[in-house]
Short mmCIF file of N, CA and C in Angstrom, two decimals:
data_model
loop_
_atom_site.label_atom_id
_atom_site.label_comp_id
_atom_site.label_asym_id
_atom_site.label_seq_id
_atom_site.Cartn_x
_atom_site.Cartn_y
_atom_site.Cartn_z
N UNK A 1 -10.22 13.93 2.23
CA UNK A 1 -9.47 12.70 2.23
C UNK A 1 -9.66 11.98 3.56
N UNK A 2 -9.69 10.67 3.58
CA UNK A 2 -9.68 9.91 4.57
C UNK A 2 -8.80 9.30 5.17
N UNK A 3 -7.37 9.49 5.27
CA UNK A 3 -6.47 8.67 5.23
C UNK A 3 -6.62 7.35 6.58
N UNK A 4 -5.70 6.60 6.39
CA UNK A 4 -5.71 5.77 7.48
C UNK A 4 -4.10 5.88 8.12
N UNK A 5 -3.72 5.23 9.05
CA UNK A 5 -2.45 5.03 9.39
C UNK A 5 -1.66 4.37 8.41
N UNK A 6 -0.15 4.27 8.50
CA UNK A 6 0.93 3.73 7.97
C UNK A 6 0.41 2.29 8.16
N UNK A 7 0.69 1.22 7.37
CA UNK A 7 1.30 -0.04 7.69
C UNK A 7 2.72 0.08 6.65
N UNK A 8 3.46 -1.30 7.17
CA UNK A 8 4.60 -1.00 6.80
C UNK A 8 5.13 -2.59 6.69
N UNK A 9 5.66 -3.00 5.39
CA UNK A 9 6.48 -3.91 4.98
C UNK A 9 7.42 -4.19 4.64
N UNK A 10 8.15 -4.72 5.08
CA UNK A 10 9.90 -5.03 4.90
C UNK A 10 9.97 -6.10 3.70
N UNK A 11 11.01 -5.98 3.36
CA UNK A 11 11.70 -6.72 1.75
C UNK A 11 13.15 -6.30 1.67
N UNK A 12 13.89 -7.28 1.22
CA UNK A 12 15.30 -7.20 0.76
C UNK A 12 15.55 -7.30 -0.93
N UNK A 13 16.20 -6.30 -1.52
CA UNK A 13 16.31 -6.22 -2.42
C UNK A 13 16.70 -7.20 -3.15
N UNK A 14 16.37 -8.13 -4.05
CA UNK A 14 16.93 -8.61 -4.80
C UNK A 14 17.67 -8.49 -6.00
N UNK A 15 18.69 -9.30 -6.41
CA UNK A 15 19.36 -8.94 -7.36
C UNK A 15 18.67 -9.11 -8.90
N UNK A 16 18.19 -9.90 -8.78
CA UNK A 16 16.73 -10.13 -10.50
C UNK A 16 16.07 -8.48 -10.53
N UNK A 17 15.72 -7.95 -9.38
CA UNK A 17 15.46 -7.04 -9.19
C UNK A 17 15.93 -5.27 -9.73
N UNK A 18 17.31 -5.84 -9.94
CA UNK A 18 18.40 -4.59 -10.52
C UNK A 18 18.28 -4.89 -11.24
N UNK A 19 19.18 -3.16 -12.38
CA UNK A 19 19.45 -3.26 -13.81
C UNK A 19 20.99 -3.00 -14.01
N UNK A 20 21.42 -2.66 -15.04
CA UNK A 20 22.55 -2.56 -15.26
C UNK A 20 23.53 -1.79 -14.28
N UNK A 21 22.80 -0.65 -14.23
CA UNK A 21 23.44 0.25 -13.66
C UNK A 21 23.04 -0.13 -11.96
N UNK A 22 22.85 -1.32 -11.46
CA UNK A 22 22.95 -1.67 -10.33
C UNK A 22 22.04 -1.29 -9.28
N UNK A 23 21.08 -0.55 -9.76
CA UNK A 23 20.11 -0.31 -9.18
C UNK A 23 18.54 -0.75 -9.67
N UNK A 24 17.92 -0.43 -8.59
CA UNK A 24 16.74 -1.27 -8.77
C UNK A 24 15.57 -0.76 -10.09
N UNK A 25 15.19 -1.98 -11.56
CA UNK A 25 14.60 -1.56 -12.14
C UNK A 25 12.95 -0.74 -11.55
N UNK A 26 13.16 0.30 -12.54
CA UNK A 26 11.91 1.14 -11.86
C UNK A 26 10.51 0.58 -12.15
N UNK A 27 9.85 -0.16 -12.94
CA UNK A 27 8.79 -1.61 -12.80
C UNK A 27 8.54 -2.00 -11.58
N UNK A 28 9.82 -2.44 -10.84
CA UNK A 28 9.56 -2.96 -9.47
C UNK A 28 8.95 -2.55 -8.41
N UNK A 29 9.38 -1.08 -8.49
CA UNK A 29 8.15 -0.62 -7.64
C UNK A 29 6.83 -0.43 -7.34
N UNK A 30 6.24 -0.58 -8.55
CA UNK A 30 4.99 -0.91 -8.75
C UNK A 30 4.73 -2.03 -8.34
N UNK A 31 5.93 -3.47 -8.31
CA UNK A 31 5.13 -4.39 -7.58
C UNK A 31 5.23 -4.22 -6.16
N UNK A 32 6.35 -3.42 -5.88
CA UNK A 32 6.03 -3.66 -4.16
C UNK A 32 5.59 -2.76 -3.96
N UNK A 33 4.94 -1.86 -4.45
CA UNK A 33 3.42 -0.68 -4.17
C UNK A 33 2.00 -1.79 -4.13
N UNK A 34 1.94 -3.10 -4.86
CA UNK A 34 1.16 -4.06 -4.83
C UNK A 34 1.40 -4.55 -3.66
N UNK A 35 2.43 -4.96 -3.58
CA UNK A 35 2.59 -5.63 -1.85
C UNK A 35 2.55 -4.91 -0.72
N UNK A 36 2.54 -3.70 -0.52
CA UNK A 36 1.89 -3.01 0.36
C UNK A 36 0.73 -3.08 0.50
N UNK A 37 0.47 -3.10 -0.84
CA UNK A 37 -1.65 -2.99 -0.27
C UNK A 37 -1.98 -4.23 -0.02
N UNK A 38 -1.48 -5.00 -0.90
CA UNK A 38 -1.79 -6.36 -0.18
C UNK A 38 -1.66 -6.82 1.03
N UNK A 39 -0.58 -6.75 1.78
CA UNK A 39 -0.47 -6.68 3.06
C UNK A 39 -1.50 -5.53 3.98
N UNK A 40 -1.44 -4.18 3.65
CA UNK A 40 -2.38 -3.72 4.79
C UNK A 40 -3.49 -4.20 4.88
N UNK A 41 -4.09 -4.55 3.71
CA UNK A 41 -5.68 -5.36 3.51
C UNK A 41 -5.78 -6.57 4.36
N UNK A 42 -4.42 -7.36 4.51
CA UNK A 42 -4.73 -8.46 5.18
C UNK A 42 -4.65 -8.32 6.71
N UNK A 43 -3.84 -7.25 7.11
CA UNK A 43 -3.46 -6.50 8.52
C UNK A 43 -4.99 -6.24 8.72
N UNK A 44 -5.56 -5.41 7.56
CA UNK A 44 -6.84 -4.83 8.29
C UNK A 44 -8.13 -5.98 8.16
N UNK A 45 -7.94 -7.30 8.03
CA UNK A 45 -8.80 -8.35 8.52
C UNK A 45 -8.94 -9.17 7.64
N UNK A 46 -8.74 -9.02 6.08
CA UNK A 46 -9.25 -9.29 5.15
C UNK A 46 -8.17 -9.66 4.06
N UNK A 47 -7.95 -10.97 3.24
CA UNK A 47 -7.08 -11.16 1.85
C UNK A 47 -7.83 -10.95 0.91
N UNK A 48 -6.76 -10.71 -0.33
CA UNK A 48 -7.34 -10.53 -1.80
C UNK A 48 -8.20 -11.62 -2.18
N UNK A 49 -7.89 -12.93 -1.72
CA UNK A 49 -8.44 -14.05 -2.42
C UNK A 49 -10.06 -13.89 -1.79
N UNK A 50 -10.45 -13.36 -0.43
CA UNK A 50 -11.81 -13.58 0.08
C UNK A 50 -12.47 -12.83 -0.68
N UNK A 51 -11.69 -11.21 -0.98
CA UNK A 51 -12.41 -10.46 -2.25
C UNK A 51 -12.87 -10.77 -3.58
N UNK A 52 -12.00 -12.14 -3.30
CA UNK A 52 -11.99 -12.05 -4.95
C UNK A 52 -13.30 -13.36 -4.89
N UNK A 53 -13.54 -14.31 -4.02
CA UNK A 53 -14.02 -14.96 -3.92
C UNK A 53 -15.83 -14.53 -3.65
N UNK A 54 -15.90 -12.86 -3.12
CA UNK A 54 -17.26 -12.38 -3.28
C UNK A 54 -17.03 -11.59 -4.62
N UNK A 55 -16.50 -11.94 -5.46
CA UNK A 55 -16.54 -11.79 -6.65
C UNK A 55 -16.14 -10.26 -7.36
N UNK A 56 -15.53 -9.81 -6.09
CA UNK A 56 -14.88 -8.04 -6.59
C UNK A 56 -13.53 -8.35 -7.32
N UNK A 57 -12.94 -7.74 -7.82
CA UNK A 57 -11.62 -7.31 -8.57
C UNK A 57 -11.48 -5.33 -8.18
N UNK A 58 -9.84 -5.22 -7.69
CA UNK A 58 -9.65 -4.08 -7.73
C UNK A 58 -8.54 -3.54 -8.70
N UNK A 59 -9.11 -3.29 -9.99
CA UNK A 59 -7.86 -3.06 -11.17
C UNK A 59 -7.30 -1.53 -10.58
N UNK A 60 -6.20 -1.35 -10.74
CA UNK A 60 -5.49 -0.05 -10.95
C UNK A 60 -5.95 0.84 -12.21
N UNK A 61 -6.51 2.11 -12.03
CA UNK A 61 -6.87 3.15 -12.60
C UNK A 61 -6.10 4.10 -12.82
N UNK A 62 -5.25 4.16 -12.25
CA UNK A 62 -4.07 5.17 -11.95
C UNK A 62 -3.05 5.21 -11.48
N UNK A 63 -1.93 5.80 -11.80
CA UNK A 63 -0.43 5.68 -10.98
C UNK A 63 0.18 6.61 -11.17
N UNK A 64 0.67 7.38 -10.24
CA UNK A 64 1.75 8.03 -9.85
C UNK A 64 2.20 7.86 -9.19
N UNK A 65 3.84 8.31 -9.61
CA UNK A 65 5.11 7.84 -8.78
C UNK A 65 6.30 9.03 -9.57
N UNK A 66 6.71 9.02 -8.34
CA UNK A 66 8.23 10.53 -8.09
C UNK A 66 9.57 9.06 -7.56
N UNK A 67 10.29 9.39 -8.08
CA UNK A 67 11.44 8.43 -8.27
C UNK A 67 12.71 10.03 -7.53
N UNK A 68 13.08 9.16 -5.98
CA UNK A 68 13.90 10.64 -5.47
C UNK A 68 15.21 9.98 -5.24
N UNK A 69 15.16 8.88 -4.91
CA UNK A 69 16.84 8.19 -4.73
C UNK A 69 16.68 6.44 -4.98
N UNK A 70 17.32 6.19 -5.59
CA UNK A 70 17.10 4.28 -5.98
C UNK A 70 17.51 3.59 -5.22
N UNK A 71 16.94 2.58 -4.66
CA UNK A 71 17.08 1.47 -4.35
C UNK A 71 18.45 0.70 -4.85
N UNK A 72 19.06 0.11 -3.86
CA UNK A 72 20.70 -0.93 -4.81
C UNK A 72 20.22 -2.35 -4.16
N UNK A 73 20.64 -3.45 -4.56
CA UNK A 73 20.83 -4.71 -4.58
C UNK A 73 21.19 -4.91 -2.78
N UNK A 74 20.62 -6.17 -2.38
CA UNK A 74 20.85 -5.94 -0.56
C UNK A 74 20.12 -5.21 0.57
N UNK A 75 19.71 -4.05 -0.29
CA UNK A 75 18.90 -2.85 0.66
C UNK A 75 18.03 -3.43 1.40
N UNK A 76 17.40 -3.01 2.29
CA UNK A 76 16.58 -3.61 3.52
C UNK A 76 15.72 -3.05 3.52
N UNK A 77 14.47 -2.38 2.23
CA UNK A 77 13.74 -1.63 1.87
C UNK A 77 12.04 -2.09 3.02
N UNK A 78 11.54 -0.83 3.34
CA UNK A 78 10.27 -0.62 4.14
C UNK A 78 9.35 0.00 3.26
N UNK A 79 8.40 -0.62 2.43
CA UNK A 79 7.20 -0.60 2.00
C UNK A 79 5.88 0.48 3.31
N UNK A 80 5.78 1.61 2.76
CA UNK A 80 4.67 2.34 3.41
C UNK A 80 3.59 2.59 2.83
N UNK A 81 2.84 1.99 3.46
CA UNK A 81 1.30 2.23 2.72
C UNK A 81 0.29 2.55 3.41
N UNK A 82 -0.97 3.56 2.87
CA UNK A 82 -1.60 3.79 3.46
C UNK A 82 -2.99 4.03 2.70
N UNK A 83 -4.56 3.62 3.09
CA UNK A 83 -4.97 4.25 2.24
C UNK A 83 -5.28 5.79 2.44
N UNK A 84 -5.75 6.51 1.34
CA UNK A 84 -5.66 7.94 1.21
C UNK A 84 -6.97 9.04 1.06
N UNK A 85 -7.89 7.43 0.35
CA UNK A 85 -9.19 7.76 0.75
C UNK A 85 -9.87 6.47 -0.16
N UNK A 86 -11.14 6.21 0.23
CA UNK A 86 -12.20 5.18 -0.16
C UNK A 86 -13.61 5.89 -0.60
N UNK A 87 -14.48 5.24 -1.15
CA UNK A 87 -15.51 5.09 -1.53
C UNK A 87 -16.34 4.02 -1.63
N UNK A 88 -17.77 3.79 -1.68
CA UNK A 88 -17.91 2.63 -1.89
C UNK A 88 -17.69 1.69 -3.89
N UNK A 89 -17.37 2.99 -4.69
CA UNK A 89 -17.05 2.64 -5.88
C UNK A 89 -15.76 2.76 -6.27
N UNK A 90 -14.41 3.61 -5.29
CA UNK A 90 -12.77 3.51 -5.43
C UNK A 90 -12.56 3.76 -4.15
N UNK A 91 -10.80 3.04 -4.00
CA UNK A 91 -9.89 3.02 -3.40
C UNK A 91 -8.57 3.77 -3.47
N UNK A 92 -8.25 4.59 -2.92
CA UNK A 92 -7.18 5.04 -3.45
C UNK A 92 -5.95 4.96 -2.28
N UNK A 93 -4.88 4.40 -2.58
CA UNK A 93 -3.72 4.49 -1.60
C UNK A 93 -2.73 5.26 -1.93
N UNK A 94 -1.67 5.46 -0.87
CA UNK A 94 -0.43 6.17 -0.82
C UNK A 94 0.14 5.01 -0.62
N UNK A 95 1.54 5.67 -1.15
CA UNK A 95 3.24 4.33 -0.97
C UNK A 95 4.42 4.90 -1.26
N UNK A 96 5.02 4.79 -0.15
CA UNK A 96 6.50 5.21 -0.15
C UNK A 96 7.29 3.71 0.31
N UNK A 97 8.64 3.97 -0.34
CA UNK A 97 9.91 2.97 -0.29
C UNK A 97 10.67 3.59 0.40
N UNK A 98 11.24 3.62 1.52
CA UNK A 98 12.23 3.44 2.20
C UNK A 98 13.08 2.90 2.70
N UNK A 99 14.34 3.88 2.97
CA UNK A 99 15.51 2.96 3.73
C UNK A 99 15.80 3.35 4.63
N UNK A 100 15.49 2.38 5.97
CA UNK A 100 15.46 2.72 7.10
C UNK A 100 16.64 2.30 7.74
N UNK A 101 17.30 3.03 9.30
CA UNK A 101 18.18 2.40 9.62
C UNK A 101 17.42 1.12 10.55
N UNK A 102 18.46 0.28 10.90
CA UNK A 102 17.68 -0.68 11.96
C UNK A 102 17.05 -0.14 13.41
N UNK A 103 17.60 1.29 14.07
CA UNK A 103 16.86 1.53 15.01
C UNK A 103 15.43 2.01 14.24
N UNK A 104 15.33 2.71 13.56
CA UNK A 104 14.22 3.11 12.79
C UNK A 104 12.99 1.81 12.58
N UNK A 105 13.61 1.00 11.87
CA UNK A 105 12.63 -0.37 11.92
C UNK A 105 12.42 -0.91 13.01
N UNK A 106 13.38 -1.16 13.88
CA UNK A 106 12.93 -1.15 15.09
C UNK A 106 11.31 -0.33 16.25
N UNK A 107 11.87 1.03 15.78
CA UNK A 107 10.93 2.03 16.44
C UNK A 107 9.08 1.41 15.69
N UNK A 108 9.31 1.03 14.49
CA UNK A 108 7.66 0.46 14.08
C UNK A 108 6.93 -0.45 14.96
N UNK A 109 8.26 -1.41 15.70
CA UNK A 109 7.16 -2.38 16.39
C UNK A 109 7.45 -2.26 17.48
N UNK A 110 7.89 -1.20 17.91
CA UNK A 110 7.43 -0.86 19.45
C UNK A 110 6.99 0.34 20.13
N UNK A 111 6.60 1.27 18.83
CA UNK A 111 5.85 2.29 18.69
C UNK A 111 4.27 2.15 18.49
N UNK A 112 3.84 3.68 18.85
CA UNK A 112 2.58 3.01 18.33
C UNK A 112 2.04 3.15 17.25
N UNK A 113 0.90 2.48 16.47
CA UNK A 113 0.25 2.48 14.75
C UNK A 113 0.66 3.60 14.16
N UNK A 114 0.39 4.92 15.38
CA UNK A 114 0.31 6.19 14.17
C UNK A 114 1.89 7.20 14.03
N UNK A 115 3.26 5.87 13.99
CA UNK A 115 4.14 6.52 13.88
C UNK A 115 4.05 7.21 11.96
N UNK A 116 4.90 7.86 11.68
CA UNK A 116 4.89 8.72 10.09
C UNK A 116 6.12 8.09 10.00
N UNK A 117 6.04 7.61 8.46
CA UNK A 117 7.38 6.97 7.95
C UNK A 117 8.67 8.02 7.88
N UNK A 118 9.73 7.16 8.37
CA UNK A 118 11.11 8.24 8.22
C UNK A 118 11.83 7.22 7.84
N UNK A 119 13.34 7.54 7.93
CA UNK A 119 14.05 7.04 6.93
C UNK A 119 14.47 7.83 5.50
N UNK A 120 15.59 7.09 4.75
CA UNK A 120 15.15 7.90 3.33
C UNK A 120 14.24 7.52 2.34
N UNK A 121 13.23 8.76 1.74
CA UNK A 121 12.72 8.68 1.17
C UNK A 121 13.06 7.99 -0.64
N UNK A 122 12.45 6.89 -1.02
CA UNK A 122 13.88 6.12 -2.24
C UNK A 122 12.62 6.77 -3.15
N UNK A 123 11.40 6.30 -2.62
CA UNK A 123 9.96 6.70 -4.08
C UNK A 123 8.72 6.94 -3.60
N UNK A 124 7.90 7.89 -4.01
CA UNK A 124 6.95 8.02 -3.44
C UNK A 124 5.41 7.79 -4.58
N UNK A 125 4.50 7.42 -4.54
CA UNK A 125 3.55 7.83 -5.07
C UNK A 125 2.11 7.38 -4.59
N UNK A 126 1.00 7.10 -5.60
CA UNK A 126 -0.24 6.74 -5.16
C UNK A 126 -0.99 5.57 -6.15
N UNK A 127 -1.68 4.79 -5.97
CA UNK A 127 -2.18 4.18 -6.94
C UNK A 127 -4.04 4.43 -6.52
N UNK A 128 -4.99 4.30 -7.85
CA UNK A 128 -5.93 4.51 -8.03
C UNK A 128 -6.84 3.41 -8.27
N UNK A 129 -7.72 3.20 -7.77
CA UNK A 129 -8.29 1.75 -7.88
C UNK A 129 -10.20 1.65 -7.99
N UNK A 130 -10.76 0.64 -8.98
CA UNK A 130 -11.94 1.29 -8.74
C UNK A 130 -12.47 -0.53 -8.58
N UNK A 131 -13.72 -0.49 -7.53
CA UNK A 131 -14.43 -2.03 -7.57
C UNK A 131 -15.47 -2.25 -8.80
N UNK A 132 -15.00 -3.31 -9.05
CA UNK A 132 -15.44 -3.77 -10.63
C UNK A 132 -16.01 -5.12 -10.04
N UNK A 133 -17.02 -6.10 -11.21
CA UNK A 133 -17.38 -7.82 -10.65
C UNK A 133 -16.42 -8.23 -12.00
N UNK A 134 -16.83 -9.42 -12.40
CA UNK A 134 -15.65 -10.30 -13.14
C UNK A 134 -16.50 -9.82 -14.20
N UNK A 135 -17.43 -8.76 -14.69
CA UNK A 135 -17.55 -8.97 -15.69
C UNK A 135 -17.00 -7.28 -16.26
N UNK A 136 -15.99 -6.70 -15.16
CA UNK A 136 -15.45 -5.69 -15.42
C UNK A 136 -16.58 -4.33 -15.00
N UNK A 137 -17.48 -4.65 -14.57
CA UNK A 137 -18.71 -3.77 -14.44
C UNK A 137 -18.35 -2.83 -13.08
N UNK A 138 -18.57 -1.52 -12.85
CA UNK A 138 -18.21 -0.87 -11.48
C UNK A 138 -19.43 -1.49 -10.57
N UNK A 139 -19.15 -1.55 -9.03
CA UNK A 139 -20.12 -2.36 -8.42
C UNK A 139 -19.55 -1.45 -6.96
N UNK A 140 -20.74 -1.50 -6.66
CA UNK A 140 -20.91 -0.66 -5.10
C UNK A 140 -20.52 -1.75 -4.27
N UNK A 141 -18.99 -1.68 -3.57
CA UNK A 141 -18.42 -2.37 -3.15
C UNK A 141 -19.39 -2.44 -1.30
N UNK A 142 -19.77 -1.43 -0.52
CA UNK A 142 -20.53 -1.81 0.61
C UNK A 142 -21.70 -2.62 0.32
N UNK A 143 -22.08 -2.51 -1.05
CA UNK A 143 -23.39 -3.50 -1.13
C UNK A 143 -22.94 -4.83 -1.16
N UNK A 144 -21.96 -4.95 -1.99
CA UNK A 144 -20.94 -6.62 -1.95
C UNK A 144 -21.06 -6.54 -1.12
N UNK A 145 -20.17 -6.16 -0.12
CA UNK A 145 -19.11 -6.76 0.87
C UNK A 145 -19.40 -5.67 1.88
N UNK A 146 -20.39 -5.73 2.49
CA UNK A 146 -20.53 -4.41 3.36
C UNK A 146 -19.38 -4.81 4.54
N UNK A 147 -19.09 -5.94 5.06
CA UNK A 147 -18.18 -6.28 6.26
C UNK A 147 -16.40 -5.59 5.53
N UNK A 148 -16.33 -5.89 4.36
CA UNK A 148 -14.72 -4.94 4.48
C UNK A 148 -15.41 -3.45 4.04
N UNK A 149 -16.68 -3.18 3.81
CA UNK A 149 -16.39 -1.56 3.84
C UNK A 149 -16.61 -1.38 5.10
N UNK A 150 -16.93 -1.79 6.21
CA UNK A 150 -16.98 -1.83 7.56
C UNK A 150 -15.41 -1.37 8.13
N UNK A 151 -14.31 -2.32 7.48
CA UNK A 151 -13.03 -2.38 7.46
C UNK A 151 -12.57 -1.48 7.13
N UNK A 152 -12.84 -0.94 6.25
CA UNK A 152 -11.94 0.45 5.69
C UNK A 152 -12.52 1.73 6.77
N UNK A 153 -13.98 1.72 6.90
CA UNK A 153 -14.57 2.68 7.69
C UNK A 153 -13.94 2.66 8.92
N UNK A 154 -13.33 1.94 9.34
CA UNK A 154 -13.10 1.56 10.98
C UNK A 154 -11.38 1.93 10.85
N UNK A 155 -10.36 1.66 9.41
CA UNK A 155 -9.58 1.98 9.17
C UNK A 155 -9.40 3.47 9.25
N UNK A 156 -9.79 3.98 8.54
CA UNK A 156 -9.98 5.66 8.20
C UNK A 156 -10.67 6.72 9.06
N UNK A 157 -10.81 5.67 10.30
CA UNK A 157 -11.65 6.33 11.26
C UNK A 157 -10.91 7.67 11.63
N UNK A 158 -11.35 8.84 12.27
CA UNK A 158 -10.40 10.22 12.61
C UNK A 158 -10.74 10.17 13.93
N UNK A 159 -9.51 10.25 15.14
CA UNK A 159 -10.03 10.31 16.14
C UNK A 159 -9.45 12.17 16.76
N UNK A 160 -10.00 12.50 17.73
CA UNK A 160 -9.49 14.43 18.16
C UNK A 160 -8.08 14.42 18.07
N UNK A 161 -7.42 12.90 18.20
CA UNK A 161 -6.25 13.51 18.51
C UNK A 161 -5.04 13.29 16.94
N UNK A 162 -6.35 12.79 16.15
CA UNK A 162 -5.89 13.00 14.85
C UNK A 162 -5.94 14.42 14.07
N UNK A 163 -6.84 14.87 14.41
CA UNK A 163 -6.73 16.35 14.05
C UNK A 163 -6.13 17.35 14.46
N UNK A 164 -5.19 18.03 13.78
CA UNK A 164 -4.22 19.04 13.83
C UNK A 164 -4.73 20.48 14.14
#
C-alpha cells in the first residue's frame, strides 16, 4: 500500500441531511466521502474538472463503509481522507467522519501534514476507483496525464521517518 497523509475537511451538518430519527441519513456519507477526495485532489494541485477536461472519469468500483456512531443535525463534522494506494489503472482511498473537539481542529492547522485523525470516530471506510475515457474504456492514467500521476507519486511518497 501506498498511503499518503490525512487531508481533512470540515462541514456542518445539515438538517436536509437527517432522518427521522434525527440523525444523519446513511447515503450522505458517501457524499462527503466524495468531498473528501475532491478536496485532497485539489490540495494536491489538481480539480476534477482539469481531469475531466483530459478526458479521464474516475467511477467508483467499490465501497465500504462501518457505520460506529451517527452523526446529529449541527455537528461540526471533519472529513478524513487519504489515498491508500494508486496505480496507473486505480485509485483507491480511505475516509473517516469525525467529531472533533475545537482544540482538536484546531491542532490540524497548526500541526504538521502528518498529524493521524482523532476525535470520535462517527464512520469509517474506503472507496475504489478505476481511470476510464468517456467512452467508459480503462486507460493508463500516467499515459493521460502523466503530470497528476506525478501528483499522486509525490503524494504517496515514503520518507525514513515514515517508516515504523
Amino acid at each position: 500500500m501506498r498511503y499518503s497523509r490525512w487531508f481533512y475537511t470540515h462541514i456542518r451538518v445539515r438538517y436536509q441531511e437527517t432522518d427521522q430519527m434525527g440523525v444523519v441519513y446513511h447515503a450522505n456519507y458517501l457524499n462527503w466521502f466524495e468531498i473528501g477526495r475532491t478536496e485532497l485532489i485539489r490540495e494536491l494541485g489538481i480539480d476534477y474538472r482539469e481531469i475531466e477536461q483530459h478526458g479521464l472519469l474516475l467511477p467508483v468500483t467499490e465501497i465500504n463503509t462501518q457505520f460506529h456512531t451517527p452523526a446529529r443535525y449541527d455537528d461540526r463534522v471533519t472529513i478524513c481522507t487519504r489515498i491508500a494506494d494508486f496505480s496507473a489503472l486505480k485509485l483507491h482511498f480511505e475516509s473517516q467522519v469525525r467529531l472533533l473537539t475545537e482544540e482538536e481542529r484546531l491542532a490540524l492547522h497548526t500541526t504538521n501534514d502528518k498529524i493521524e485523525p482523532t476525535g470520535k470516530l462517527l464512520v469509517s471506510g474506503a472507496t475504489h476507483h478505476v481511470w476510464v475515457n468517456r467512452d467508459f474504456r480503462p486507460v493508463r492514467m500516467a499515459r493521460e496525464t502523466p503530470e497528476l500521476f506525478a501528483l499522486l507519486e509525490k503524494a504517496t511518497e515514503r520518507t525514513d521517518s515514515d517508516v515504523t
